[in-house]
Amino acid sequence: MEHTSFDMLWPQVDPIPGWLTQDQARVLWSAAQQAPTAAPIVEIGSHRGRSTVVLAAGGGGRQVVAIDPFVTGRLFDGDAARRDFYAALARTGLSDRVELKAARSQDVYARWNSPIGLLYVDGKHDYWSCLRDLRWARFLAPGGQVLVHDAFSSIGVTTALIRHLATDRTLRYAGRTGSLASFILAPPTATSTRAFLGELPWWMRNVGIKVLLRLRARGVAARLGHTDRFDPY
């Protein structure tokens, strides 16, 4: 099945459960199309396949390596999510473009030694996990991009980005769509650093809204402009 435009693809993506907005999905589609080489796209955190379908359809035949351990616990039903993941790929005719590695990203990283064309990070949102996931950027081909979901709505993800950008100096902030942050493989500039730091008040606002939602203070969150029942993303 060929997907010749994002607008044709989106009606097939929208029913797949997940927290990727239409505008964010369009960014992923464009990044997959513009990946500089035929090297694979690496996705960390696939869940039920919402972002995987977008990357595979937009990738122009590039292989997507989807990494997700599909854990089962209080918040996640790993077996059901994996079944839904495969079903989403089958419905969209993209099964042959995706290789699933049902493992922790750090375990796959330890065995990886080849270039990648695009990195999408949406794995565990704690500081140490995200910091480990960002190490994958060292495999990017020249001109590659890193896209990070929940970059400005999670304490762990944002603090990991601050640490990585301050110590690694290989990624340049290029902007955001909601909480989806885009980076290019290039040294940061004073302008890009100021732009990234300028997002931090919005991040603190989002963390505050998450606290209000857990306190069931939805009215207060609505007065701050958040009317969704989910966390900001």
mmCIF file of C-alpha atoms in Angstrom:
data_model
loop_
_atom_site.group_PDB
_atom_site.id
_atom_site.type_symbol
_atom_site.label_atom_id
_atom_site.label_comp_id
_atom_site.label_asym_id
_atom_site.label_seq_id
_atom_site.Cartn_x
_atom_site.Cartn_y
_atom_site.Cartn_z
ATOM 1 C CA MET A 1 0.000 0.000 0.000
ATOM 2 C CA GLU A 2 1.490 3.345 -1.071
ATOM 3 C CA HIS A 3 0.950 6.470 0.997
ATOM 4 C CA THR A 4 1.636 9.360 -1.326
ATOM 5 C CA SER A 5 0.846 12.180 1.079
ATOM 6 C CA PHE A 6 0.485 12.778 4.783
ATOM 7 C CA ASP A 7 -3.127 13.854 4.342
ATOM 8 C CA MET A 8 -3.924 10.485 2.761
ATOM 9 C CA LEU A 9 -2.165 8.640 5.577
ATOM 10 C CA TRP A 10 -3.608 10.496 8.558
ATOM 11 C CA PRO A 11 -7.114 8.913 8.533
ATOM 12 C CA GLN A 12 -5.374 5.535 8.997
ATOM 13 C CA VAL A 13 -3.153 6.847 11.803
ATOM 14 C CA ASP A 14 -5.729 8.780 13.798
ATOM 15 C CA PRO A 15 -7.606 5.701 15.166
ATOM 16 C CA ILE A 16 -4.369 4.193 16.559
ATOM 17 C CA PRO A 17 -4.207 4.966 20.295
ATOM 18 C CA GLY A 18 -1.400 7.238 21.404
ATOM 19 C CA TRP A 19 -0.341 10.759 22.280
ATOM 20 C CA LEU A 20 1.043 11.997 18.977
ATOM 21 C CA THR A 21 -0.931 14.933 17.587
ATOM 22 C CA GLN A 22 -1.666 15.435 13.905
ATOM 23 C CA ASP A 23 0.780 18.338 13.688
ATOM 24 C CA GLN A 24 3.482 16.285 15.401
ATOM 25 C CA ALA A 25 2.830 13.357 13.087
ATOM 26 C CA ARG A 26 3.293 15.674 10.117
ATOM 27 C CA VAL A 27 6.712 16.660 11.490
ATOM 28 C CA LEU A 28 7.686 12.976 11.761
ATOM 29 C CA TRP A 29 6.455 12.325 8.229
ATOM 30 C CA SER A 30 8.529 15.208 6.838
ATOM 31 C CA ALA A 31 11.626 14.211 8.819
ATOM 32 C CA ALA A 32 11.351 10.628 7.545
ATOM 33 C CA GLN A 33 11.046 11.876 3.984
ATOM 34 C CA GLN A 34 14.071 14.147 4.376
ATOM 35 C CA ALA A 35 16.363 11.672 6.143
ATOM 36 C CA PRO A 36 19.724 12.144 4.410
ATOM 37 C CA THR A 37 20.532 8.529 3.588
ATOM 38 C CA ALA A 38 18.917 5.163 3.050
ATOM 39 C CA ALA A 39 20.122 4.196 6.533
ATOM 40 C CA PRO A 40 17.365 2.965 8.856
ATOM 41 C CA ILE A 41 15.167 5.155 10.996
ATOM 42 C CA VAL A 42 15.366 4.282 14.692
ATOM 43 C CA GLU A 43 12.289 4.723 16.867
ATOM 44 C CA ILE A 44 12.624 4.293 20.637
ATOM 45 C CA GLY A 45 9.204 3.718 22.149
ATOM 46 C CA SER A 46 6.585 2.384 19.738
ATOM 47 C CA HIS A 47 3.579 1.562 21.959
ATOM 48 C CA ARG A 48 0.687 0.644 19.651
ATOM 49 C CA GLY A 49 2.342 1.839 16.449
ATOM 50 C CA ARG A 50 0.931 5.347 15.970
ATOM 51 C CA SER A 51 4.313 6.982 15.313
ATOM 52 C CA THR A 52 5.748 3.833 13.733
ATOM 53 C CA VAL A 53 3.192 3.911 10.940
ATOM 54 C CA VAL A 54 3.966 7.578 10.229
ATOM 55 C CA LEU A 55 7.724 6.996 10.094
ATOM 56 C CA ALA A 56 7.422 3.884 7.943
ATOM 57 C CA ALA A 57 5.011 5.496 5.500
ATOM 58 C CA GLY A 58 7.030 8.681 5.220
ATOM 59 C CA GLY A 59 10.381 6.949 4.985
ATOM 60 C CA GLY A 60 10.241 6.203 1.292
ATOM 61 C CA GLY A 61 11.166 2.561 1.709
ATOM 62 C CA ARG A 62 13.681 3.111 4.488
ATOM 63 C CA GLN A 63 13.569 0.465 7.181
ATOM 64 C CA VAL A 64 12.251 1.516 10.572
ATOM 65 C CA VAL A 65 13.843 -0.204 13.550
ATOM 66 C CA ALA A 66 11.200 0.015 16.278
ATOM 67 C CA ILE A 67 12.545 -0.558 19.790
ATOM 68 C CA ASP A 68 10.116 -1.254 22.616
ATOM 69 C CA PRO A 69 10.289 -3.893 25.381
ATOM 70 C CA PHE A 70 6.469 -3.959 25.669
ATOM 71 C CA VAL A 71 6.531 -4.242 29.428
ATOM 72 C CA THR A 72 3.450 -5.261 31.368
ATOM 73 C CA GLY A 73 2.609 -3.366 34.533
ATOM 74 C CA ARG A 74 0.169 -1.034 36.228
ATOM 75 C CA LEU A 75 0.212 1.511 33.388
ATOM 76 C CA PHE A 76 1.063 -0.693 30.406
ATOM 77 C CA ASP A 77 -0.337 -3.887 28.936
ATOM 78 C CA GLY A 78 2.662 -5.057 26.954
ATOM 79 C CA ASP A 79 1.097 -8.080 25.276
ATOM 80 C CA ALA A 80 -1.973 -6.160 24.116
ATOM 81 C CA ALA A 81 0.146 -3.230 22.933
ATOM 82 C CA ARG A 82 2.359 -5.550 20.901
ATOM 83 C CA ARG A 83 -0.684 -7.169 19.253
ATOM 84 C CA ASP A 84 -2.078 -3.729 18.414
ATOM 85 C CA PHE A 85 1.333 -2.677 17.064
ATOM 86 C CA TYR A 86 1.446 -5.562 14.612
ATOM 87 C CA ALA A 87 -2.202 -5.045 13.669
ATOM 88 C CA ALA A 88 -1.610 -1.366 12.861
ATOM 89 C CA LEU A 89 1.275 -2.241 10.558
ATOM 90 C CA ALA A 90 -0.757 -4.950 8.837
ATOM 91 C CA ARG A 91 -3.765 -2.650 8.270
ATOM 92 C CA THR A 92 -1.570 0.014 6.686
ATOM 93 C CA GLY A 93 0.471 -2.429 4.602
ATOM 94 C CA LEU A 94 3.742 -1.436 6.266
ATOM 95 C CA SER A 95 4.778 -4.635 8.019
ATOM 96 C CA ASP A 96 7.692 -5.241 5.662
ATOM 97 C CA ARG A 97 9.178 -1.804 6.386
ATOM 98 C CA VAL A 98 9.450 -2.258 10.148
ATOM 99 C CA GLU A 99 11.767 -4.435 12.199
ATOM 100 C CA LEU A 100 10.662 -4.739 15.812
ATOM 101 C CA LYS A 101 13.271 -5.200 18.498
ATOM 102 C CA ALA A 102 11.322 -6.085 21.630
ATOM 103 C CA ALA A 103 14.080 -5.116 24.026
ATOM 104 C CA ARG A 104 15.359 -2.207 26.076
ATOM 105 C CA SER A 105 16.979 0.464 23.952
ATOM 106 C CA GLN A 106 20.260 0.291 25.882
ATOM 107 C CA ASP A 107 20.538 -3.419 25.115
ATOM 108 C CA VAL A 108 20.035 -2.809 21.400
ATOM 109 C CA TYR A 109 22.447 0.132 21.556
ATOM 110 C CA ALA A 110 25.166 -2.077 23.009
ATOM 111 C CA ARG A 111 25.081 -4.246 19.869
ATOM 112 C CA TRP A 112 24.566 -1.476 17.282
ATOM 113 C CA ASN A 113 27.427 -0.322 15.038
ATOM 114 C CA SER A 114 25.958 1.175 11.846
ATOM 115 C CA PRO A 115 24.664 4.604 10.725
ATOM 116 C CA ILE A 116 21.057 5.702 11.124
ATOM 117 C CA GLY A 117 19.203 8.352 9.159
ATOM 118 C CA LEU A 118 16.756 9.630 11.786
ATOM 119 C CA LEU A 119 16.266 9.147 15.537
ATOM 120 C CA TYR A 120 12.876 9.442 17.239
ATOM 121 C CA VAL A 121 12.917 9.241 21.041
ATOM 122 C CA ASP A 122 9.711 8.507 22.959
ATOM 123 C CA GLY A 123 10.834 5.856 25.430
ATOM 124 C CA LYS A 124 10.804 5.900 29.214
ATOM 125 C CA HIS A 125 10.572 9.465 30.435
ATOM 126 C CA ASP A 126 12.871 9.292 33.431
ATOM 127 C CA TYR A 127 16.187 11.187 33.343
ATOM 128 C CA TRP A 128 18.568 8.238 33.061
ATOM 129 C CA SER A 129 16.571 6.368 30.418
ATOM 130 C CA CYS A 130 16.213 9.436 28.222
ATOM 131 C CA LEU A 131 19.897 10.296 28.628
ATOM 132 C CA ARG A 132 20.798 6.782 27.455
ATOM 133 C CA ASP A 133 18.404 7.048 24.512
ATOM 134 C CA LEU A 134 19.988 10.308 23.383
ATOM 135 C CA ARG A 135 23.331 8.509 23.006
ATOM 136 C CA TRP A 136 21.892 6.988 19.824
ATOM 137 C CA ALA A 137 22.520 10.359 18.161
ATOM 138 C CA ARG A 138 26.160 9.375 17.701
ATOM 139 C CA PHE A 139 25.055 6.956 14.959
ATOM 140 C CA LEU A 140 23.329 9.669 12.912
ATOM 141 C CA ALA A 141 24.515 10.229 9.385
ATOM 142 C CA PRO A 142 25.493 13.818 8.470
ATOM 143 C CA GLY A 143 22.371 15.927 8.145
ATOM 144 C CA GLY A 144 20.393 13.646 10.435
ATOM 145 C CA GLN A 145 17.753 14.767 12.904
ATOM 146 C CA VAL A 146 16.681 13.842 16.418
ATOM 147 C CA LEU A 147 13.031 14.212 17.384
ATOM 148 C CA VAL A 148 12.092 13.936 21.053
ATOM 149 C CA HIS A 149 8.498 13.613 22.213
ATOM 150 C CA ASP A 150 7.382 15.034 25.582
ATOM 151 C CA ALA A 151 10.501 17.195 25.536
ATOM 152 C CA PHE A 152 8.807 20.028 27.408
ATOM 153 C CA SER A 153 6.204 18.201 29.474
ATOM 154 C CA SER A 154 8.350 15.793 31.489
ATOM 155 C CA ILE A 155 10.885 16.567 34.196
ATOM 156 C CA GLY A 156 13.042 13.576 33.259
ATOM 157 C CA VAL A 157 13.102 14.216 29.504
ATOM 158 C CA THR A 158 13.771 17.947 29.765
ATOM 159 C CA THR A 159 16.537 17.623 32.337
ATOM 160 C CA ALA A 160 18.152 14.869 30.247
ATOM 161 C CA LEU A 161 18.077 17.159 27.215
ATOM 162 C CA ILE A 162 19.646 19.995 29.206
ATOM 163 C CA ARG A 163 22.446 17.682 30.320
ATOM 164 C CA HIS A 164 23.007 16.233 26.841
ATOM 165 C CA LEU A 165 23.028 19.599 25.085
ATOM 166 C CA ALA A 166 25.405 21.054 27.648
ATOM 167 C CA THR A 167 27.938 18.219 27.606
ATOM 168 C CA ASP A 168 27.748 16.616 24.160
ATOM 169 C CA ARG A 169 27.603 19.739 21.948
ATOM 170 C CA THR A 170 26.568 17.850 18.795
ATOM 171 C CA LEU A 171 22.867 18.723 18.591
ATOM 172 C CA ARG A 172 21.331 22.064 17.669
ATOM 173 C CA TYR A 173 17.791 22.887 18.784
ATOM 174 C CA ALA A 174 15.580 23.635 15.774
ATOM 175 C CA GLY A 175 12.146 24.205 17.364
ATOM 176 C CA ARG A 176 9.135 22.338 18.675
ATOM 177 C CA THR A 177 5.609 21.311 17.758
ATOM 178 C CA GLY A 178 3.795 21.063 21.049
ATOM 179 C CA SER A 179 6.142 18.984 23.164
ATOM 180 C CA LEU A 180 7.845 17.391 20.138
ATOM 181 C CA ALA A 181 11.317 18.951 19.975
ATOM 182 C CA SER A 182 13.453 18.876 16.837
ATOM 183 C CA PHE A 183 17.250 18.867 16.755
ATOM 184 C CA ILE A 184 19.721 18.688 13.887
ATOM 185 C CA LEU A 185 23.153 17.110 13.943
ATOM 186 C CA ALA A 186 25.231 20.280 14.237
ATOM 187 C CA PRO A 187 27.026 22.191 17.011
ATOM 188 C CA PRO A 188 24.677 24.459 18.966
ATOM 189 C CA THR A 189 24.797 28.197 18.378
ATOM 190 C CA ALA A 190 24.098 31.039 20.777
ATOM 191 C CA THR A 191 20.786 31.585 19.006
ATOM 192 C CA SER A 192 19.717 27.934 19.226
ATOM 193 C CA THR A 193 20.708 27.736 22.881
ATOM 194 C CA ARG A 194 18.686 30.842 23.714
ATOM 195 C CA ALA A 195 15.735 29.374 21.828
ATOM 196 C CA PHE A 196 15.929 26.141 23.814
ATOM 197 C CA LEU A 197 16.246 27.931 27.150
ATOM 198 C CA GLY A 198 13.324 30.126 26.146
ATOM 199 C CA GLU A 199 11.102 27.035 26.211
ATOM 200 C CA LEU A 200 11.769 26.345 29.881
ATOM 201 C CA PRO A 201 8.988 28.613 31.255
ATOM 202 C CA TRP A 202 6.511 26.708 29.031
ATOM 203 C CA TRP A 203 7.951 23.453 30.375
ATOM 204 C CA MET A 204 7.472 24.605 33.993
ATOM 205 C CA ARG A 205 3.904 25.596 33.155
ATOM 206 C CA ASN A 206 3.266 22.093 31.787
ATOM 207 C CA VAL A 207 4.752 20.412 34.857
ATOM 208 C CA GLY A 208 2.464 22.573 36.996
ATOM 209 C CA ILE A 209 -0.549 21.503 34.937
ATOM 210 C CA LYS A 210 0.382 17.836 35.422
ATOM 211 C CA VAL A 211 0.408 18.435 39.182
ATOM 212 C CA LEU A 212 -3.007 20.109 38.988
ATOM 213 C CA LEU A 213 -4.455 17.202 37.014
ATOM 214 C CA ARG A 214 -3.239 14.741 39.631
ATOM 215 C CA LEU A 215 -4.838 16.889 42.308
ATOM 216 C CA ARG A 216 -8.058 16.801 40.241
ATOM 217 C CA ALA A 217 -7.929 20.591 39.919
ATOM 218 C CA ARG A 218 -9.040 20.598 36.291
ATOM 219 C CA GLY A 219 -10.757 23.959 36.666
ATOM 220 C CA VAL A 220 -7.501 25.636 37.623
ATOM 221 C CA ALA A 221 -5.714 23.875 34.747
ATOM 222 C CA ALA A 222 -8.419 25.111 32.359
ATOM 223 C CA ARG A 223 -7.826 28.689 33.499
ATOM 224 C CA LEU A 224 -4.196 28.150 32.479
ATOM 225 C CA GLY A 225 -5.374 27.135 29.020
ATOM 226 C CA HIS A 226 -5.296 23.354 29.387
ATOM 227 C CA THR A 227 -8.667 21.770 28.629
ATOM 228 C CA ASP A 228 -7.480 18.259 27.687
ATOM 229 C CA ARG A 229 -8.031 15.460 30.202
ATOM 230 C CA PHE A 230 -4.540 14.160 29.366
ATOM 231 C CA ASP A 231 -1.184 15.620 30.372
ATOM 232 C CA PRO A 232 0.227 18.279 28.027
ATOM 233 C CA TYR A 233 1.923 16.715 25.031
#
